[in-house]
Amino acid sequence: MKHLVSIIIRTLNEEKYLEELLTAINNQKLDKDIFKTEIVLVDSGSIDRTLNIAQEYNLKIVHIKKQSFSFGRSLNLGCSNASGSIFVFISGHCVPINDNWLTKLINPVIKGYEYSYGRQIGRDSTLFSEQQVFDKQYPKTSYIPQNGYFCNNANSAISKGVWKKYGFNENITGCEDMDLAKKYVNDGGKVAYVAESCVFHIHNENWLTIKRRYEREALALQSIMPEVRLSIFDTLNYFFIALIKDLKAAIKYKIFLKNFFPIVKYRLMQYSGSYIGNNKTTKISKSKKIEYFYPRKRD
């Protein structure tokens, strides 16, 4: 049976890594008798060379206005403009680490685990604490299927049928992947975690953007996991536990002095943002929404 795989890339000013990502996609090893691929780029207002690069690679480009952007809406737009039976999602600032990334990622979907996600690791510019987060959330061992509904659309694949049945929530400020996966799992589906399908995920964010990322994700998780509430005590407890673990790891790797202040800052931004997002009780304004998503500031 022949499969058309639609690779959907969300972009906003991704000129720094987009060409490397597209080259890595083109270099993937696929059985051409079984698989065909297309690339759909969903851009939300790039003003750098992102669109020029996309045109050079002859991609299908669709646009979403800044005022109507959400992660879920942009993915739904990409999926509705894709022709494949399998949709693969990868962020414009992610790069597959080898030429088996795509095959490994879509294999579980073909075998009936219709939502899969792969491993994420940092690169040379990744903050030490963020790499610790990657190591915790994306272990070296695959779980096919896994227990639960955690997943992440920076590196994932889903069948067209599952997407059509559930769609991505367009009204939440992030975690649209977990929102859909929870519905899928509650209906008896299984999510697969594929460690062998690995990408570099390169954030390079400033401190305020890191805080906002955790804030909007925690805000989204209110609707997905309403039973999870963060008190001040919880937040301080988790902050100090993570801080101590990071500092011990930095000592182990003999990089303590270089990383002490970045570790403290990262964990402070992570847990202060998470606390604020988890405890928001009012609907976010249009201006606050734009603050969450635009611009995605980098150092």
Short mmCIF file of C-alpha atoms in Angstrom, two decimals:
data_model
loop_
_atom_site.label_atom_id
_atom_site.label_comp_id
_atom_site.label_asym_id
_atom_site.label_seq_id
_atom_site.Cartn_x
_atom_site.Cartn_y
_atom_site.Cartn_z
CA MET A 1 0.00 0.00 0.00
CA LYS A 2 1.40 3.41 -1.02
CA HIS A 3 1.44 6.18 1.60
CA LEU A 4 1.63 9.92 0.97
CA VAL A 5 3.26 11.57 3.98
CA SER A 6 2.58 15.28 4.45
CA ILE A 7 5.31 17.03 6.44
CA ILE A 8 3.86 20.18 8.02
CA ILE A 9 6.23 22.87 9.29
CA ARG A 10 5.10 25.86 11.36
CA THR A 11 7.32 28.89 10.87
CA LEU A 12 7.86 32.40 12.18
CA ASN A 13 11.20 33.92 11.17
CA GLU A 14 12.99 30.57 10.92
CA GLU A 15 15.68 31.46 8.37
CA LYS A 16 18.46 30.36 10.73
CA TYR A 17 17.60 26.64 10.67
CA LEU A 18 15.00 26.17 7.93
CA GLU A 19 17.42 25.33 5.13
CA GLU A 20 19.20 22.80 7.34
CA LEU A 21 15.82 21.27 8.23
CA LEU A 22 14.69 21.04 4.59
CA THR A 23 18.01 19.50 3.54
CA ALA A 24 17.68 16.90 6.30
CA ILE A 25 14.13 16.09 5.14
CA ASN A 26 15.29 15.67 1.55
CA ASN A 27 18.05 13.32 2.73
CA GLN A 28 15.68 10.94 4.52
CA LYS A 29 15.88 7.26 3.54
CA LEU A 30 12.43 6.11 2.42
CA ASP A 31 11.22 3.17 0.38
CA LYS A 32 10.02 5.09 -2.68
CA ASP A 33 7.80 2.18 -3.71
CA ILE A 34 5.81 2.64 -0.48
CA PHE A 35 6.19 6.30 0.47
CA LYS A 36 5.83 9.66 -1.21
CA THR A 37 6.26 12.97 0.60
CA GLU A 38 5.08 16.54 0.34
CA ILE A 39 5.98 19.53 2.51
CA VAL A 40 3.45 22.11 3.65
CA LEU A 41 4.80 25.22 5.36
CA VAL A 42 2.42 27.22 7.56
CA ASP A 43 3.84 30.70 8.09
CA SER A 44 2.50 33.19 10.60
CA GLY A 45 4.10 36.41 9.40
CA SER A 46 7.82 35.90 8.81
CA ILE A 47 9.74 39.04 7.86
CA ASP A 48 13.16 37.41 7.39
CA ARG A 49 14.23 35.01 4.57
CA THR A 50 11.95 32.16 5.68
CA LEU A 51 9.54 32.46 2.76
CA ASN A 52 12.36 32.95 0.23
CA ILE A 53 13.97 29.73 1.41
CA ALA A 54 10.63 27.91 1.23
CA GLN A 55 10.13 29.13 -2.35
CA GLU A 56 13.60 27.93 -3.31
CA TYR A 57 12.62 24.44 -2.14
CA ASN A 58 9.28 24.64 -4.00
CA LEU A 59 7.17 23.99 -0.91
CA LYS A 60 3.44 24.45 -0.57
CA ILE A 61 3.08 27.62 1.51
CA VAL A 62 -0.03 28.64 3.44
CA HIS A 63 -0.38 31.74 5.56
CA ILE A 64 -2.09 32.44 8.87
CA LYS A 65 -2.64 35.98 10.09
CA LYS A 66 -0.98 37.14 13.27
CA GLN A 67 -4.33 38.16 14.78
CA SER A 68 -5.86 34.69 14.36
CA PHE A 69 -2.82 32.57 15.21
CA SER A 70 -2.86 29.74 17.69
CA PHE A 71 -0.77 26.57 17.55
CA GLY A 72 -3.86 24.44 17.05
CA ARG A 73 -5.33 26.67 14.34
CA SER A 74 -2.07 26.77 12.38
CA LEU A 75 -1.81 22.98 12.43
CA ASN A 76 -5.43 22.54 11.42
CA LEU A 77 -4.76 24.89 8.53
CA GLY A 78 -1.71 22.91 7.51
CA CYS A 79 -3.57 19.60 7.72
CA SER A 80 -6.51 20.90 5.70
CA ASN A 81 -4.08 21.93 2.96
CA ALA A 82 -2.23 18.59 3.00
CA SER A 83 -3.03 15.59 0.83
CA GLY A 84 -1.36 12.78 2.77
CA SER A 85 -2.80 9.92 4.79
CA ILE A 86 -0.15 10.60 7.47
CA PHE A 87 0.70 14.06 8.79
CA VAL A 88 4.16 14.70 10.24
CA PHE A 89 4.75 17.83 12.32
CA ILE A 90 8.15 19.39 12.87
CA SER A 91 8.98 22.88 14.10
CA GLY A 92 10.96 25.22 11.89
CA HIS A 93 13.73 25.35 14.50
CA CYS A 94 14.12 21.57 14.73
CA VAL A 95 16.53 19.46 12.66
CA PRO A 96 16.49 15.64 12.34
CA ILE A 97 19.76 14.16 13.55
CA ASN A 98 19.87 11.31 10.99
CA ASP A 99 18.33 9.99 7.77
CA ASN A 100 16.03 7.47 9.50
CA TRP A 101 14.06 10.09 11.45
CA LEU A 102 10.99 10.01 9.21
CA THR A 103 10.75 6.24 8.75
CA LYS A 104 11.05 5.61 12.49
CA LEU A 105 8.46 8.28 13.31
CA ILE A 106 5.72 7.07 10.95
CA ASN A 107 6.17 3.31 11.45
CA PRO A 108 3.98 3.17 14.61
CA VAL A 109 1.23 5.13 12.83
CA ILE A 110 1.20 2.60 10.01
CA LYS A 111 1.04 -0.22 12.56
CA GLY A 112 -2.02 1.22 14.33
CA TYR A 113 -0.62 3.54 17.01
CA GLU A 114 -2.00 6.55 15.22
CA TYR A 115 -0.24 9.30 17.13
CA SER A 116 3.52 9.10 17.62
CA TYR A 117 6.20 11.49 18.73
CA GLY A 118 9.98 11.38 18.74
CA ARG A 119 12.89 12.36 20.89
CA GLN A 120 14.18 15.91 21.25
CA ILE A 121 17.68 16.91 22.30
CA GLY A 122 19.54 20.19 22.48
CA ARG A 123 22.51 21.39 20.53
CA ASP A 124 25.58 23.45 21.40
CA SER A 125 23.56 26.61 22.12
CA THR A 126 20.96 24.86 24.32
CA LEU A 127 20.85 25.94 27.94
CA PHE A 128 21.98 23.26 30.39
CA SER A 129 18.66 23.17 32.27
CA GLU A 130 16.67 22.88 29.07
CA GLN A 131 18.74 19.85 28.13
CA GLN A 132 17.84 18.35 31.51
CA VAL A 133 14.16 18.93 30.65
CA PHE A 134 14.67 17.21 27.29
CA ASP A 135 16.38 14.27 28.98
CA LYS A 136 13.47 13.84 31.38
CA GLN A 137 10.66 14.21 28.85
CA TYR A 138 12.33 12.38 25.95
CA PRO A 139 14.31 9.39 27.26
CA LYS A 140 16.63 7.19 25.20
CA THR A 141 14.23 4.23 25.36
CA SER A 142 11.18 3.93 23.08
CA TYR A 143 7.74 3.07 24.43
CA ILE A 144 5.49 1.68 21.69
CA PRO A 145 2.89 2.18 22.97
CA GLN A 146 3.45 4.37 26.00
CA ASN A 147 1.18 4.86 29.00
CA GLY A 148 -0.66 8.16 29.03
CA TYR A 149 -1.13 10.96 26.55
CA PHE A 150 2.00 13.10 26.79
CA CYS A 151 3.33 14.05 23.36
CA ASN A 152 4.80 17.04 21.56
CA ASN A 153 4.14 18.37 18.07
CA ALA A 154 7.66 19.73 17.59
CA ASN A 155 8.40 16.18 16.34
CA SER A 156 5.34 14.01 15.82
CA ALA A 157 3.13 12.11 13.37
CA ILE A 158 -0.60 11.44 13.27
CA SER A 159 -2.95 9.62 10.92
CA LYS A 160 -5.28 11.77 8.86
CA GLY A 161 -8.22 9.84 10.30
CA VAL A 162 -7.37 10.69 13.91
CA TRP A 163 -6.81 14.34 13.04
CA LYS A 164 -10.16 14.49 11.19
CA LYS A 165 -11.97 12.89 14.12
CA TYR A 166 -10.61 15.19 16.82
CA GLY A 167 -8.85 18.18 15.28
CA PHE A 168 -6.51 20.41 17.25
CA ASN A 169 -7.99 22.75 19.82
CA GLU A 170 -7.72 26.26 18.36
CA ASN A 171 -8.63 28.09 21.55
CA ILE A 172 -5.82 27.10 23.91
CA THR A 173 -2.42 28.81 24.18
CA GLY A 174 -0.35 25.66 23.67
CA CYS A 175 -0.29 21.91 24.35
CA GLU A 176 -2.73 21.29 21.50
CA ASP A 177 -0.89 17.99 21.06
CA MET A 178 -1.75 16.76 24.56
CA ASP A 179 -5.31 18.03 24.25
CA LEU A 180 -5.92 15.88 21.16
CA ALA A 181 -3.93 12.94 22.52
CA LYS A 182 -6.00 12.88 25.71
CA LYS A 183 -9.22 12.55 23.68
CA TYR A 184 -7.63 9.87 21.49
CA VAL A 185 -6.37 7.86 24.49
CA ASN A 186 -9.66 8.22 26.37
CA ASP A 187 -11.36 6.63 23.35
CA GLY A 188 -9.00 3.65 23.48
CA GLY A 189 -6.14 4.86 21.29
CA LYS A 190 -2.46 4.47 22.09
CA VAL A 191 0.33 7.01 21.68
CA ALA A 192 3.81 5.80 20.67
CA TYR A 193 7.09 7.34 21.80
CA VAL A 194 9.92 6.68 19.33
CA ALA A 195 13.33 7.52 20.76
CA GLU A 196 15.07 6.56 17.50
CA SER A 197 13.24 9.39 15.70
CA CYS A 198 15.29 12.22 17.13
CA VAL A 199 15.64 15.92 16.36
CA PHE A 200 17.71 18.80 17.60
CA HIS A 201 15.24 21.30 19.10
CA ILE A 202 16.93 24.69 19.13
CA HIS A 203 15.13 27.36 21.13
CA ASN A 204 17.75 30.08 21.75
CA GLU A 205 15.15 32.16 23.63
CA ASN A 206 15.76 35.05 25.96
CA TRP A 207 14.70 34.80 29.61
CA LEU A 208 11.38 36.60 29.22
CA THR A 209 10.38 34.38 26.29
CA ILE A 210 11.18 31.26 28.31
CA LYS A 211 8.93 32.52 31.11
CA ARG A 212 6.12 33.29 28.65
CA ARG A 213 6.43 29.83 27.06
CA TYR A 214 5.95 28.10 30.40
CA GLU A 215 3.16 30.51 31.33
CA ARG A 216 1.10 29.89 28.19
CA GLU A 217 1.67 26.12 28.39
CA ALA A 218 0.51 26.08 32.02
CA LEU A 219 -2.50 28.16 31.05
CA ALA A 220 -3.38 25.62 28.32
CA LEU A 221 -2.92 22.72 30.72
CA GLN A 222 -5.66 24.18 32.94
CA SER A 223 -8.25 22.92 30.47
CA ILE A 224 -6.45 19.63 29.72
CA MET A 225 -5.58 18.69 33.30
CA PRO A 226 -7.83 20.80 35.56
CA GLU A 227 -6.99 18.57 38.50
CA VAL A 228 -3.38 19.82 38.49
CA ARG A 229 -3.07 22.95 40.62
CA LEU A 230 0.18 24.65 41.61
CA SER A 231 0.34 26.35 44.98
CA ILE A 232 3.17 28.63 46.04
CA PHE A 233 4.49 25.79 48.20
CA ASP A 234 4.39 23.35 45.25
CA THR A 235 6.14 25.84 43.00
CA LEU A 236 8.95 26.54 45.47
CA ASN A 237 9.34 22.84 46.21
CA TYR A 238 9.62 21.88 42.52
CA PHE A 239 11.92 24.83 41.84
CA PHE A 240 14.42 23.83 44.52
CA ILE A 241 14.29 20.13 43.59
CA ALA A 242 15.01 20.93 39.92
CA LEU A 243 17.67 23.48 40.87
CA ILE A 244 19.55 21.04 43.12
CA LYS A 245 19.40 18.26 40.50
CA ASP A 246 20.74 20.60 37.81
CA LEU A 247 23.56 21.87 39.99
CA LYS A 248 24.57 18.32 40.93
CA ALA A 249 24.59 17.35 37.25
CA ALA A 250 26.68 20.43 36.40
CA ILE A 251 29.20 19.43 39.09
CA LYS A 252 29.30 15.89 37.66
CA TYR A 253 30.07 17.23 34.18
CA LYS A 254 32.57 19.77 35.60
CA ILE A 255 30.72 22.78 34.20
CA PHE A 256 29.33 24.17 37.45
CA LEU A 257 30.87 27.67 37.43
CA LYS A 258 29.94 28.34 33.82
CA ASN A 259 26.34 27.24 34.29
CA PHE A 260 25.44 28.28 37.83
CA PHE A 261 23.62 31.53 36.99
CA PRO A 262 21.95 30.25 33.77
CA ILE A 263 20.62 27.26 35.74
CA VAL A 264 19.14 29.48 38.45
CA LYS A 265 17.64 31.85 35.86
CA TYR A 266 16.15 29.08 33.71
CA ARG A 267 14.47 27.30 36.59
CA LEU A 268 13.22 30.61 38.00
CA MET A 269 11.63 31.49 34.65
CA GLN A 270 10.22 27.98 34.27
CA TYR A 271 8.50 27.79 37.63
CA SER A 272 7.41 31.42 37.93
CA GLY A 273 5.86 31.19 34.47
CA SER A 274 4.21 27.87 35.30
CA TYR A 275 2.77 29.24 38.53
CA ILE A 276 1.35 32.33 36.85
CA GLY A 277 -0.18 30.34 33.99
CA ASN A 278 -1.62 27.68 36.28
CA ASN A 279 -3.30 30.28 38.47
CA LYS A 280 -4.76 32.58 35.83
CA THR A 281 -8.53 32.77 36.18
CA THR A 282 -9.47 35.37 33.58
CA LYS A 283 -9.78 34.98 29.83
CA ILE A 284 -6.67 36.24 28.05
CA SER A 285 -6.97 39.45 26.08
CA LYS A 286 -6.05 39.85 22.42
CA SER A 287 -3.00 41.93 23.38
CA LYS A 288 -1.86 39.28 25.88
CA LYS A 289 -2.28 36.57 23.25
CA ILE A 290 -0.05 38.51 20.85
CA GLU A 291 2.47 38.98 23.68
CA TYR A 292 2.57 35.19 24.15
CA PHE A 293 3.12 34.41 20.48
CA TYR A 294 4.75 37.47 18.82
CA PRO A 295 7.52 38.08 18.36
CA ARG A 296 9.32 34.92 19.35
CA LYS A 297 12.36 36.74 20.69
CA ARG A 298 15.82 35.21 20.51
CA ASP A 299 19.09 36.08 22.17
#
